[in-house]
PDB file of C-alpha atoms and ligand atoms in Angstrom:
ATOM      1  CA  MET A  24      -4.523  13.746  11.725  1.00  0.00           C
ATOM      2  CA  ARG A  25      -7.040  11.987  13.897  1.00  0.00           C
ATOM      3  CA  ILE A  26      -7.940   8.305  13.496  1.00  0.00           C
ATOM      4  CA  SER A  27     -10.237   6.137  15.629  1.00  0.00           C
ATOM      5  CA  VAL A  28     -10.316   2.370  15.244  1.00  0.00           C
ATOM      6  CA  ILE A  29     -13.139   0.076  16.337  1.00  0.00           C
ATOM      7  CA  THR A  30     -12.258  -3.603  16.807  1.00  0.00           C
ATOM      8  CA  ILE A  31     -12.860  -6.577  19.083  1.00  0.00           C
ATOM      9  CA  PHE A  32      -9.063  -7.049  19.291  1.00  0.00           C
ATOM     10  CA  PRO A  33      -7.628  -3.702  20.451  1.00  0.00           C
ATOM     11  CA  GLU A  34      -4.532  -5.468  21.795  1.00  0.00           C
ATOM     12  CA  LEU A  35      -3.375  -6.140  18.216  1.00  0.00           C
ATOM     13  CA  PHE A  36      -2.670  -2.417  17.827  1.00  0.00           C
ATOM     14  CA  ARG A  37      -0.545  -1.909  20.924  1.00  0.00           C
ATOM     15  CA  GLU A  38       2.927  -2.737  19.541  1.00  0.00           C
ATOM     16  CA  PHE A  39       2.079  -1.386  16.113  1.00  0.00           C
ATOM     17  CA  LEU A  40       1.159   2.044  17.453  1.00  0.00           C
ATOM     18  CA  SER A  41       4.154   2.339  19.761  1.00  0.00           C
ATOM     19  CA  THR A  42       6.881   1.276  17.314  1.00  0.00           C
ATOM     20  CA  SER A  43       9.126   3.205  14.920  1.00  0.00           C
ATOM     21  CA  LEU A  44       7.835   6.189  12.935  1.00  0.00           C
ATOM     22  CA  ILE A  45       4.191   5.786  14.002  1.00  0.00           C
ATOM     23  CA  GLY A  46       5.203   5.545  17.661  1.00  0.00           C
ATOM     24  CA  ARG A  47       7.140   8.781  17.369  1.00  0.00           C
ATOM     25  CA  ALA A  48       4.375  10.527  15.405  1.00  0.00           C
ATOM     26  CA  ILE A  49       1.878   9.673  18.134  1.00  0.00           C
ATOM     27  CA  GLU A  50       4.255  10.739  20.868  1.00  0.00           C
ATOM     28  CA  SER A  51       4.806  14.090  19.169  1.00  0.00           C
ATOM     29  CA  GLU A  52       1.019  14.460  18.708  1.00  0.00           C
ATOM     30  CA  ALA A  53       1.371  14.868  14.930  1.00  0.00           C
ATOM     31  CA  LEU A  54      -0.854  11.809  14.703  1.00  0.00           C
ATOM     32  CA  GLU A  55      -3.651  10.881  17.084  1.00  0.00           C
ATOM     33  CA  VAL A  56      -4.887   7.291  17.014  1.00  0.00           C
ATOM     34  CA  SER A  57      -7.371   5.887  19.506  1.00  0.00           C
ATOM     35  CA  VAL A  58      -8.446   2.257  19.558  1.00  0.00           C
ATOM     36  CA  HIS A  59     -11.892   1.323  20.876  1.00  0.00           C
ATOM     37  CA  ASN A  60     -13.221  -2.055  21.922  1.00  0.00           C
ATOM     38  CA  LEU A  61     -16.515  -2.793  20.200  1.00  0.00           C
ATOM     39  CA  ARG A  62     -17.622  -4.709  23.307  1.00  0.00           C
ATOM     40  CA  ASP A  63     -17.704  -1.435  25.250  1.00  0.00           C
ATOM     41  CA  PHE A  64     -20.655  -0.453  23.054  1.00  0.00           C
ATOM     42  CA  THR A  65     -22.745  -3.567  23.723  1.00  0.00           C
ATOM     43  CA  GLU A  66     -25.776  -3.446  25.968  1.00  0.00           C
ATOM     44  CA  ASP A  67     -26.090  -7.054  27.201  1.00  0.00           C
ATOM     45  CA  LYS A  68     -24.162  -8.449  30.114  1.00  0.00           C
ATOM     46  CA  HIS A  69     -22.266 -10.967  27.962  1.00  0.00           C
ATOM     47  CA  GLN A  70     -21.072  -8.142  25.697  1.00  0.00           C
ATOM     48  CA  SER A  71     -22.079 -10.141  22.589  1.00  0.00           C
ATOM     49  CA  VAL A  72     -21.003  -8.802  19.233  1.00  0.00           C
ATOM     50  CA  ASP A  73     -22.073 -11.610  16.880  1.00  0.00           C
ATOM     51  CA  ASP A  74     -24.980 -13.902  16.144  1.00  0.00           C
ATOM     52  CA  GLU A  75     -26.098 -16.531  13.627  1.00  0.00           C
ATOM     53  CA  PRO A  76     -26.964 -15.342  10.118  1.00  0.00           C
ATOM     54  CA  TYR A  77     -30.588 -14.857   9.138  1.00  0.00           C
ATOM     55  CA  GLY A  78     -31.264 -17.323   6.351  1.00  0.00           C
ATOM     56  CA  GLY A  79     -28.940 -19.890   7.839  1.00  0.00           C
ATOM     57  CA  GLY A  80     -25.558 -21.034   6.620  1.00  0.00           C
ATOM     58  CA  GLY A  81     -22.255 -21.275   8.398  1.00  0.00           C
ATOM     59  CA  GLY A  82     -20.346 -18.654  10.338  1.00  0.00           C
ATOM     60  CA  MET A  83     -21.356 -15.770  12.525  1.00  0.00           C
ATOM     61  CA  VAL A  84     -22.277 -12.210  11.630  1.00  0.00           C
ATOM     62  CA  MET A  85     -21.377  -9.118  13.652  1.00  0.00           C
ATOM     63  CA  MET A  86     -24.493  -7.442  15.009  1.00  0.00           C
ATOM     64  CA  ALA A  87     -25.293  -3.916  13.865  1.00  0.00           C
ATOM     65  CA  PRO A  88     -26.275  -2.080  17.094  1.00  0.00           C
ATOM     66  CA  PRO A  89     -22.822  -2.046  18.799  1.00  0.00           C
ATOM     67  CA  TRP A  90     -21.186  -0.735  15.592  1.00  0.00           C
ATOM     68  CA  ILE A  91     -23.783   1.954  15.035  1.00  0.00           C
ATOM     69  CA  GLY A  92     -23.570   2.982  18.681  1.00  0.00           C
ATOM     70  CA  ALA A  93     -19.766   3.102  18.602  1.00  0.00           C
ATOM     71  CA  VAL A  94     -19.588   5.164  15.411  1.00  0.00           C
ATOM     72  CA  ARG A  95     -22.191   7.633  16.655  1.00  0.00           C
ATOM     73  CA  ALA A  96     -20.370   7.987  19.980  1.00  0.00           C
ATOM     74  CA  LEU A  97     -17.058   8.678  18.207  1.00  0.00           C
ATOM     75  CA  ARG A  98     -18.432  11.120  15.662  1.00  0.00           C
ATOM     76  CA  THR A  99     -17.893  14.499  17.237  1.00  0.00           C
ATOM     77  CA  ASP A 100     -18.451  17.879  15.650  1.00  0.00           C
ATOM     78  CA  VAL A 101     -15.301  17.813  13.469  1.00  0.00           C
ATOM     79  CA  PRO A 102     -15.902  16.445   9.952  1.00  0.00           C
ATOM     80  CA  SER A 103     -15.571  12.675  10.134  1.00  0.00           C
ATOM     81  CA  ARG A 104     -15.474   9.824   7.640  1.00  0.00           C
ATOM     82  CA  CYS A 105     -16.449   6.291   8.599  1.00  0.00           C
ATOM     83  CA  VAL A 106     -14.442   3.687   6.675  1.00  0.00           C
ATOM     84  CA  LEU A 107     -15.315  -0.003   6.688  1.00  0.00           C
ATOM     85  CA  MET A 108     -12.279  -2.209   6.012  1.00  0.00           C
ATOM     86  CA  SER A 109     -13.704  -4.723   3.557  1.00  0.00           C
ATOM     87  CA  PRO A 110     -12.536  -6.952   0.678  1.00  0.00           C
ATOM     88  CA  GLN A 111     -15.520  -5.547  -1.244  1.00  0.00           C
ATOM     89  CA  GLY A 112     -14.253  -1.963  -1.035  1.00  0.00           C
ATOM     90  CA  ARG A 113     -12.271   0.118  -3.492  1.00  0.00           C
ATOM     91  CA  ARG A 114      -8.702  -1.111  -3.557  1.00  0.00           C
ATOM     92  CA  LEU A 115      -6.376   1.223  -1.665  1.00  0.00           C
ATOM     93  CA  THR A 116      -3.962   3.238  -3.805  1.00  0.00           C
ATOM     94  CA  ASP A 117      -1.370   5.921  -3.170  1.00  0.00           C
ATOM     95  CA  ALA A 118      -3.744   8.456  -4.754  1.00  0.00           C
ATOM     96  CA  ARG A 119      -6.549   7.586  -2.315  1.00  0.00           C
ATOM     97  CA  VAL A 120      -4.139   7.728   0.639  1.00  0.00           C
ATOM     98  CA  GLN A 121      -3.131  11.252  -0.384  1.00  0.00           C
ATOM     99  CA  GLU A 122      -6.753  12.337  -0.802  1.00  0.00           C
ATOM    100  CA  LEU A 123      -7.737  10.944   2.595  1.00  0.00           C
ATOM    101  CA  ALA A 124      -4.776  12.645   4.259  1.00  0.00           C
ATOM    102  CA  ALA A 125      -5.521  15.962   2.548  1.00  0.00           C
ATOM    103  CA  GLY A 126      -9.205  15.724   3.529  1.00  0.00           C
ATOM    104  CA  ASN A 127      -8.102  16.107   7.137  1.00  0.00           C
ATOM    105  CA  GLU A 128     -11.258  14.455   8.444  1.00  0.00           C
ATOM    106  CA  HIS A 129     -11.495  12.401  11.610  1.00  0.00           C
ATOM    107  CA  LEU A 130     -11.282   8.866  10.220  1.00  0.00           C
ATOM    108  CA  ILE A 131     -13.232   6.132  11.980  1.00  0.00           C
ATOM    109  CA  LEU A 132     -12.024   2.706  10.846  1.00  0.00           C
ATOM    110  CA  LEU A 133     -14.220  -0.357  11.354  1.00  0.00           C
ATOM    111  CA  CYS A 134     -12.473  -3.734  11.583  1.00  0.00           C
ATOM    112  CA  GLY A 135     -14.864  -6.587  10.876  1.00  0.00           C
ATOM    113  CA  ARG A 136     -14.439 -10.252  11.838  1.00  0.00           C
ATOM    114  CA  TYR A 137     -16.271 -13.539  11.142  1.00  0.00           C
ATOM    115  CA  GLU A 138     -18.484 -13.442   8.017  1.00  0.00           C
ATOM    116  CA  GLY A 139     -18.554  -9.673   8.221  1.00  0.00           C
ATOM    117  CA  ILE A 140     -20.857  -7.034   9.661  1.00  0.00           C
ATOM    118  CA  ASP A 141     -24.652  -6.779   9.384  1.00  0.00           C
ATOM    119  CA  GLU A 142     -25.382  -4.870   6.148  1.00  0.00           C
ATOM    120  CA  ARG A 143     -27.365  -2.216   8.013  1.00  0.00           C
ATOM    121  CA  VAL A 144     -24.158  -0.757   9.463  1.00  0.00           C
ATOM    122  CA  GLN A 145     -23.160   0.170   5.935  1.00  0.00           C
ATOM    123  CA  LEU A 146     -26.567   1.549   5.188  1.00  0.00           C
ATOM    124  CA  THR A 147     -26.560   3.818   8.226  1.00  0.00           C
ATOM    125  CA  VAL A 148     -23.077   4.984   9.255  1.00  0.00           C
ATOM    126  CA  VAL A 149     -20.425   3.886   6.715  1.00  0.00           C
ATOM    127  CA  ASP A 150     -19.199   6.464   4.187  1.00  0.00           C
ATOM    128  CA  GLU A 151     -16.743   4.291   2.310  1.00  0.00           C
ATOM    129  CA  GLU A 152     -15.428   0.715   2.075  1.00  0.00           C
ATOM    130  CA  ILE A 153     -11.689   0.210   1.566  1.00  0.00           C
ATOM    131  CA  SER A 154      -9.956  -3.020   0.577  1.00  0.00           C
ATOM    132  CA  VAL A 155      -6.239  -3.766   0.770  1.00  0.00           C
ATOM    133  CA  GLY A 156      -6.396  -6.282  -2.072  1.00  0.00           C
ATOM    134  CA  ASP A 157      -8.361  -8.999  -3.781  1.00  0.00           C
ATOM    135  CA  PHE A 158      -8.042 -11.628  -1.076  1.00  0.00           C
ATOM    136  CA  VAL A 159      -9.905 -12.291   2.150  1.00  0.00           C
ATOM    137  CA  LEU A 160      -8.331 -11.925   5.586  1.00  0.00           C
ATOM    138  CA  SER A 161      -9.907 -13.021   8.858  1.00  0.00           C
ATOM    139  CA  GLY A 162     -10.246  -9.505  10.199  1.00  0.00           C
ATOM    140  CA  GLY A 163     -10.026  -5.818   9.349  1.00  0.00           C
ATOM    141  CA  GLU A 164      -7.250  -5.098  11.854  1.00  0.00           C
ATOM    142  CA  LEU A 165      -4.309  -5.650   9.483  1.00  0.00           C
ATOM    143  CA  PRO A 166      -6.021  -3.670   6.702  1.00  0.00           C
ATOM    144  CA  ALA A 167      -6.623  -0.823   9.200  1.00  0.00           C
ATOM    145  CA  MET A 168      -2.941  -0.896  10.152  1.00  0.00           C
ATOM    146  CA  VAL A 169      -2.007  -0.795   6.471  1.00  0.00           C
ATOM    147  CA  LEU A 170      -4.156   2.298   6.001  1.00  0.00           C
ATOM    148  CA  ILE A 171      -2.884   3.984   9.182  1.00  0.00           C
ATOM    149  CA  GLU A 172       0.747   3.380   8.215  1.00  0.00           C
ATOM    150  CA  ALA A 173       0.220   4.681   4.681  1.00  0.00           C
ATOM    151  CA  LEU A 174      -1.603   7.766   6.034  1.00  0.00           C
ATOM    152  CA  SER A 175       1.049   8.403   8.663  1.00  0.00           C
ATOM    153  CA  ARG A 176       3.635   8.928   5.912  1.00  0.00           C
ATOM    154  CA  GLU A 177       1.593  11.931   4.770  1.00  0.00           C
ATOM    155  CA  VAL A 178       1.705  13.599   8.177  1.00  0.00           C
ATOM    156  CA  PRO A 179       4.385  16.317   8.186  1.00  0.00           C
ATOM    157  CA  GLY A 180       7.346  15.269  10.305  1.00  0.00           C
ATOM    158  CA  VAL A 181       6.618  11.517  10.356  1.00  0.00           C
ATOM    159  CA  VAL A 182       9.032  10.581   7.573  1.00  0.00           C
ATOM    160  CA  GLY A 183      12.201  12.564   8.359  1.00  0.00           C
ATOM    161  CA  GLN A 184      12.880  13.851   4.848  1.00  0.00           C
ATOM    162  CA  PRO A 185       9.799  14.721   2.781  1.00  0.00           C
ATOM    163  CA  GLU A 186      11.776  14.165  -0.441  1.00  0.00           C
ATOM    164  CA  CYS A 187      11.979  10.448   0.501  1.00  0.00           C
ATOM    165  CA  VAL A 188       8.201  10.209   0.197  1.00  0.00           C
ATOM    166  CA  GLU A 189       8.235  12.174  -3.061  1.00  0.00           C
ATOM    167  CA  GLN A 190      10.647   9.767  -4.746  1.00  0.00           C
ATOM    168  CA  ASP A 191       8.840   6.653  -3.515  1.00  0.00           C
ATOM    169  CA  SER A 192       7.027   4.312  -5.869  1.00  0.00           C
ATOM    170  CA  PHE A 193       3.709   5.612  -7.325  1.00  0.00           C
ATOM    171  CA  ARG A 194       4.210   9.213  -6.192  1.00  0.00           C
ATOM    172  CA  GLN A 195       5.391  10.429  -9.614  1.00  0.00           C
ATOM    173  CA  GLY A 196       3.442   7.687 -11.375  1.00  0.00           C
ATOM    174  CA  LEU A 197       6.585   5.513 -11.512  1.00  0.00           C
ATOM    175  CA  LEU A 198       8.339   2.945  -9.353  1.00  0.00           C
ATOM    176  CA  ASP A 199      11.289   4.005  -7.193  1.00  0.00           C
ATOM    177  CA  PHE A 200      14.881   3.637  -8.465  1.00  0.00           C
ATOM    178  CA  PRO A 201      17.110   0.869  -7.000  1.00  0.00           C
ATOM    179  CA  HIS A 202      18.976   1.634  -3.767  1.00  0.00           C
ATOM    180  CA  TYR A 203      22.489   0.609  -2.713  1.00  0.00           C
ATOM    181  CA  THR A 204      24.481   0.963   0.497  1.00  0.00           C
ATOM    182  CA  ARG A 205      27.773  -0.355   1.927  1.00  0.00           C
ATOM    183  CA  PRO A 206      29.651  -2.581   1.291  1.00  0.00           C
ATOM    184  CA  GLN A 207      30.662  -1.563  -2.228  1.00  0.00           C
ATOM    185  CA  VAL A 208      30.934  -5.179  -3.411  1.00  0.00           C
ATOM    186  CA  VAL A 209      28.383  -7.879  -2.531  1.00  0.00           C
ATOM    187  CA  GLU A 210      28.773 -11.395  -3.943  1.00  0.00           C
ATOM    188  CA  GLY A 211      31.019  -9.948  -6.633  1.00  0.00           C
ATOM    189  CA  LEU A 212      28.447  -7.303  -7.579  1.00  0.00           C
ATOM    190  CA  GLN A 213      29.814  -3.746  -7.652  1.00  0.00           C
ATOM    191  CA  VAL A 214      27.767  -0.690  -6.796  1.00  0.00           C
ATOM    192  CA  PRO A 215      26.997   1.164 -10.062  1.00  0.00           C
ATOM    193  CA  SER A 216      30.043   3.422 -10.448  1.00  0.00           C
ATOM    194  CA  VAL A 217      27.964   6.576 -11.032  1.00  0.00           C
ATOM    195  CA  LEU A 218      26.688   6.396  -7.425  1.00  0.00           C
ATOM    196  CA  VAL A 219      30.218   6.767  -6.057  1.00  0.00           C
ATOM    197  CA  SER A 220      31.270   9.361  -8.642  1.00  0.00           C
ATOM    198  CA  GLY A 221      30.134  12.384  -6.642  1.00  0.00           C
ATOM    199  CA  ASP A 222      28.608  13.776  -9.868  1.00  0.00           C
ATOM    200  CA  HIS A 223      25.162  14.833  -8.645  1.00  0.00           C
ATOM    201  CA  ALA A 224      23.720  15.601 -12.070  1.00  0.00           C
ATOM    202  CA  ALA A 225      24.831  12.189 -13.357  1.00  0.00           C
ATOM    203  CA  ILE A 226      23.392  10.474 -10.263  1.00  0.00           C
ATOM    204  CA  ARG A 227      20.078  12.263 -10.730  1.00  0.00           C
ATOM    205  CA  ALA A 228      19.907  11.244 -14.378  1.00  0.00           C
ATOM    206  CA  TRP A 229      20.866   7.633 -13.582  1.00  0.00           C
ATOM    207  CA  ARG A 230      18.175   7.402 -10.911  1.00  0.00           C
ATOM    208  CA  GLY A 231      15.585   8.932 -13.234  1.00  0.00           C
ATOM    209  CA  ARG A 232      16.389   6.406 -15.943  1.00  0.00           C
ATOM    210  CA  GLN A 233      16.412   3.519 -13.476  1.00  0.00           C
ATOM    211  CA  ALA A 234      12.979   4.491 -12.154  1.00  0.00           C
ATOM    212  CA  ILE A 235      11.648   4.295 -15.692  1.00  0.00           C
ATOM    213  CA  ARG A 236      13.515   1.051 -16.346  1.00  0.00           C
ATOM    214  CA  ALA A 237      12.003  -0.507 -13.190  1.00  0.00           C
ATOM    215  CA  THR A 238       8.526   0.635 -14.201  1.00  0.00           C
ATOM    216  CA  VAL A 239       8.880  -0.665 -17.766  1.00  0.00           C
ATOM    217  CA  GLY A 240      10.080  -4.011 -16.436  1.00  0.00           C
ATOM    218  CA  LYS A 241       7.772  -4.543 -13.480  1.00  0.00           C
ATOM    219  CA  ARG A 242       4.677  -2.351 -13.870  1.00  0.00           C
ATOM    220  CA  PRO A 243       4.309  -1.197 -17.483  1.00  0.00           C
ATOM    221  CA  ASP A 244       0.618  -0.505 -16.726  1.00  0.00           C
ATOM    222  CA  LEU A 245       1.677   2.530 -14.647  1.00  0.00           C
ATOM    223  CA  LEU A 246       3.324   4.221 -17.629  1.00  0.00           C
ATOM    224  CA  VAL A 247      -0.003   4.678 -19.358  1.00  0.00           C
ATOM    225  CA  GLN A 248      -1.128   7.060 -16.591  1.00  0.00           C
ATOM    226  CA  ALA A 249       2.220   8.716 -15.786  1.00  0.00           C
ATOM    227  CA  ALA A 250       2.676  12.360 -16.790  1.00  0.00           C
ATOM    228  CA  LEU A 251       6.263  12.110 -18.046  1.00  0.00           C
ATOM    229  CA  SER A 252       8.512  15.124 -18.666  1.00  0.00           C
ATOM    230  CA  GLU A 253      10.345  15.480 -21.988  1.00  0.00           C
ATOM    231  CA  GLU A 254      13.531  14.248 -20.363  1.00  0.00           C
ATOM    232  CA  GLN A 255      11.700  11.191 -19.017  1.00  0.00           C
ATOM    233  CA  LEU A 256      10.136  10.497 -22.408  1.00  0.00           C
ATOM    234  CA  GLU A 257      13.625  10.544 -23.935  1.00  0.00           C
ATOM    235  CA  TRP A 258      14.838   8.077 -21.323  1.00  0.00           C
ATOM    236  CA  LEU A 259      11.840   5.892 -22.004  1.00  0.00           C
ATOM    237  CA  ALA A 260      12.589   5.907 -25.742  1.00  0.00           C
ATOM    238  CA  GLU A 261      16.232   5.002 -25.018  1.00  0.00           C
ATOM    239  CA  ILE A 262      15.219   2.170 -22.729  1.00  0.00           C
ATOM    240  CA  GLU A 263      12.769   0.857 -25.298  1.00  0.00           C
ATOM    241  CA  ARG A 264      15.484   1.039 -28.004  1.00  0.00           C
ATOM    242  CA  GLU A 265      17.888  -0.852 -25.721  1.00  0.00           C
ATOM    243  CA  GLY A 266      15.120  -3.379 -25.180  1.00  0.00           C
ATOM    244  CA  SER A 267      14.587  -3.948 -28.876  1.00  0.00           C
ATOM    245  CA  GLU A 268      18.368  -4.034 -29.502  1.00  0.00           C
ATOM    246  CA  TYR A 269      18.606  -6.641 -26.769  1.00  0.00           C
ATOM    247  CA  GLN A 270      15.752  -8.612 -28.291  1.00  0.00           C
ATOM    248  CA  THR A 271      17.350  -8.425 -31.765  1.00  0.00           C
ATOM    249  CA  ALA A 272      20.689  -9.567 -30.335  1.00  0.00           C
ATOM    250  CA  ALA A 273      18.971 -12.407 -28.484  1.00  0.00           C
ATOM    251  CA  LYS A 274      17.076 -13.402 -31.628  1.00  0.00           C
ATOM    252  CA  ASP A 275      20.379 -13.336 -33.587  1.00  0.00           C
ATOM    253  CA  LEU A 276      21.973 -15.621 -31.031  1.00  0.00           C
ATOM    254  CA  VAL A 277      19.093 -18.069 -31.239  1.00  0.00           C
ATOM    255  CA  THR A 278      19.176 -18.030 -35.062  1.00  0.00           C
ATOM    256  CA  ARG A 279      22.928 -18.590 -35.057  1.00  0.00           C
ATOM    257  CA  ALA A 280      22.575 -21.433 -32.579  1.00  0.00           C
ATOM    258  CA  GLU A 281      19.850 -23.000 -34.717  1.00  0.00           C
ATOM    259  CA  ASP A 282      21.967 -22.587 -37.891  1.00  0.00           C
ATOM    260  CA  LYS A 283      24.840 -24.299 -36.137  1.00  0.00           C
ATOM    261  CA  ASP A 284      22.489 -27.098 -35.134  1.00  0.00           C
ATOM    262  CA  ASN A 285      21.271 -27.506 -38.720  1.00  0.00           C
ATOM    263  CA  THR A 286      24.801 -27.858 -40.094  1.00  0.00           C
ATOM    264  CA  LYS A 287      25.429 -30.793 -37.757  1.00  0.00           C
ATOM    265  CA  SER A 288      25.104 -34.138 -39.446  1.00  0.00           C
ATOM    266  CA  PRO A 289      21.722 -35.675 -38.644  1.00  0.00           C
ATOM    267  CA  ARG A 290      21.818 -38.208 -35.852  1.00  0.00           C
ATOM    268  CA  GLU A 291      21.507 -41.853 -36.756  1.00  0.00           C
TER     269      GLU A 291
HETATM  270  N1  LIG B  21     -17.508 -12.624   3.994  1.00  0.00           N
HETATM  271  C1  LIG B  21     -16.767 -11.442   3.665  1.00  0.00           C
HETATM  272  C2  LIG B  21     -15.358 -11.475   4.250  1.00  0.00           C
HETATM  273  C3  LIG B  21     -15.328 -11.349   5.744  1.00  0.00           C
HETATM  274  S1  LIG B  21     -13.692 -11.372   6.345  1.00  0.00           S
HETATM  275  C4  LIG B  21     -16.630 -11.366   2.161  1.00  0.00           C
HETATM  276  O1  LIG B  21     -16.385 -12.407   1.542  1.00  0.00           O
HETATM  277  O2  LIG B  21     -16.746 -10.288   1.563  1.00  0.00           O
HETATM  278  C5  LIG B  21     -13.859 -10.571   7.884  1.00  0.00           C
HETATM  279  C6  LIG B  21     -13.433  -9.106   7.936  1.00  0.00           C
HETATM  280  O3  LIG B  21     -12.076  -8.992   7.551  1.00  0.00           O
HETATM  281  C7  LIG B  21     -14.184  -8.178   7.023  1.00  0.00           C
HETATM  282  O4  LIG B  21     -15.377  -7.730   7.627  1.00  0.00           O
HETATM  283  C8  LIG B  21     -13.190  -7.045   6.832  1.00  0.00           C
HETATM  284  O5  LIG B  21     -13.293  -6.089   7.876  1.00  0.00           O
HETATM  285  C9  LIG B  21     -11.846  -7.729   6.943  1.00  0.00           C
HETATM  286  N2  LIG B  21     -11.188  -7.983   5.632  1.00  0.00           N
HETATM  287  C10 LIG B  21     -10.984  -9.195   5.067  1.00  0.00           C
HETATM  288  N3  LIG B  21     -10.335  -9.076   3.900  1.00  0.00           N
HETATM  289  C11 LIG B  21     -10.113  -7.762   3.707  1.00  0.00           C
HETATM  290  C12 LIG B  21      -9.499  -7.008   2.662  1.00  0.00           C
HETATM  291  N4  LIG B  21      -8.984  -7.577   1.587  1.00  0.00           N
HETATM  292  N5  LIG B  21      -9.446  -5.665   2.797  1.00  0.00           N
HETATM  293  C13 LIG B  21      -9.981  -5.052   3.881  1.00  0.00           C
HETATM  294  N6  LIG B  21     -10.584  -5.717   4.893  1.00  0.00           N
HETATM  295  C14 LIG B  21     -10.660  -7.054   4.811  1.00  0.00           C
END
């Protein structure tokens, strides 16, 4: 996978690209990331990249020509896709990460700063805008790193065991199951006994149920889209039954507590 980044702060990427899984992926050439300084594509001697907005108002706007020049210089004959990191883009999802990785295009990521980039960059060289969430950051560098890290997990050999990626949240339309490691007891809390039972079928079933339980509890919206197997649908029904039993029991407790309250003699 080949990724080029254009930024006015290339130094922000140094540690990121040399650390942990991404560092190793780059070293092994499974992933190729190059970072380019926008100022190298300026034509004036001050290497200016921004100017005041037409129409007035506060803040500075990044000028179009250096961006257009940089993108055109980096587009070579392999298929390429120019992505503008922008809060106005489509919000990044696991599905989009997989599509981008499968597309196997040379990705050129543009990291804006200030009030953003002159609109004509979008109109000429940008293929797609991607956002990392509904909030505004001061620059596109962190969003670009988010995208690079998510993409790197799709490159064969980056994450040691591919099944780890497959069981991760969102991949099967569900959240991941809870994880435990040593010690067996933490603050009086035991590891669920099934995980130390050595019974692989029971562990698999427990994890499957827990993934559904986590999704029901934290992201019920995901269940609407998830293509659940019959086994998973059974687990879901069980979990929902437990939920309603729990609610009935809780309601009973409240009613009993209220009844008890009512039998007390009224206060003076
Ligand atoms: N005025 C713009 C925000 C500019 S923030 C607006 O309100 O739409 C400066 C730069 O930070 C942007 O050009 C973009 O590259 C980056 N950025 C900020 N928030 C982002 C987000 N949520 N996702 C992706 N990039 C973002």
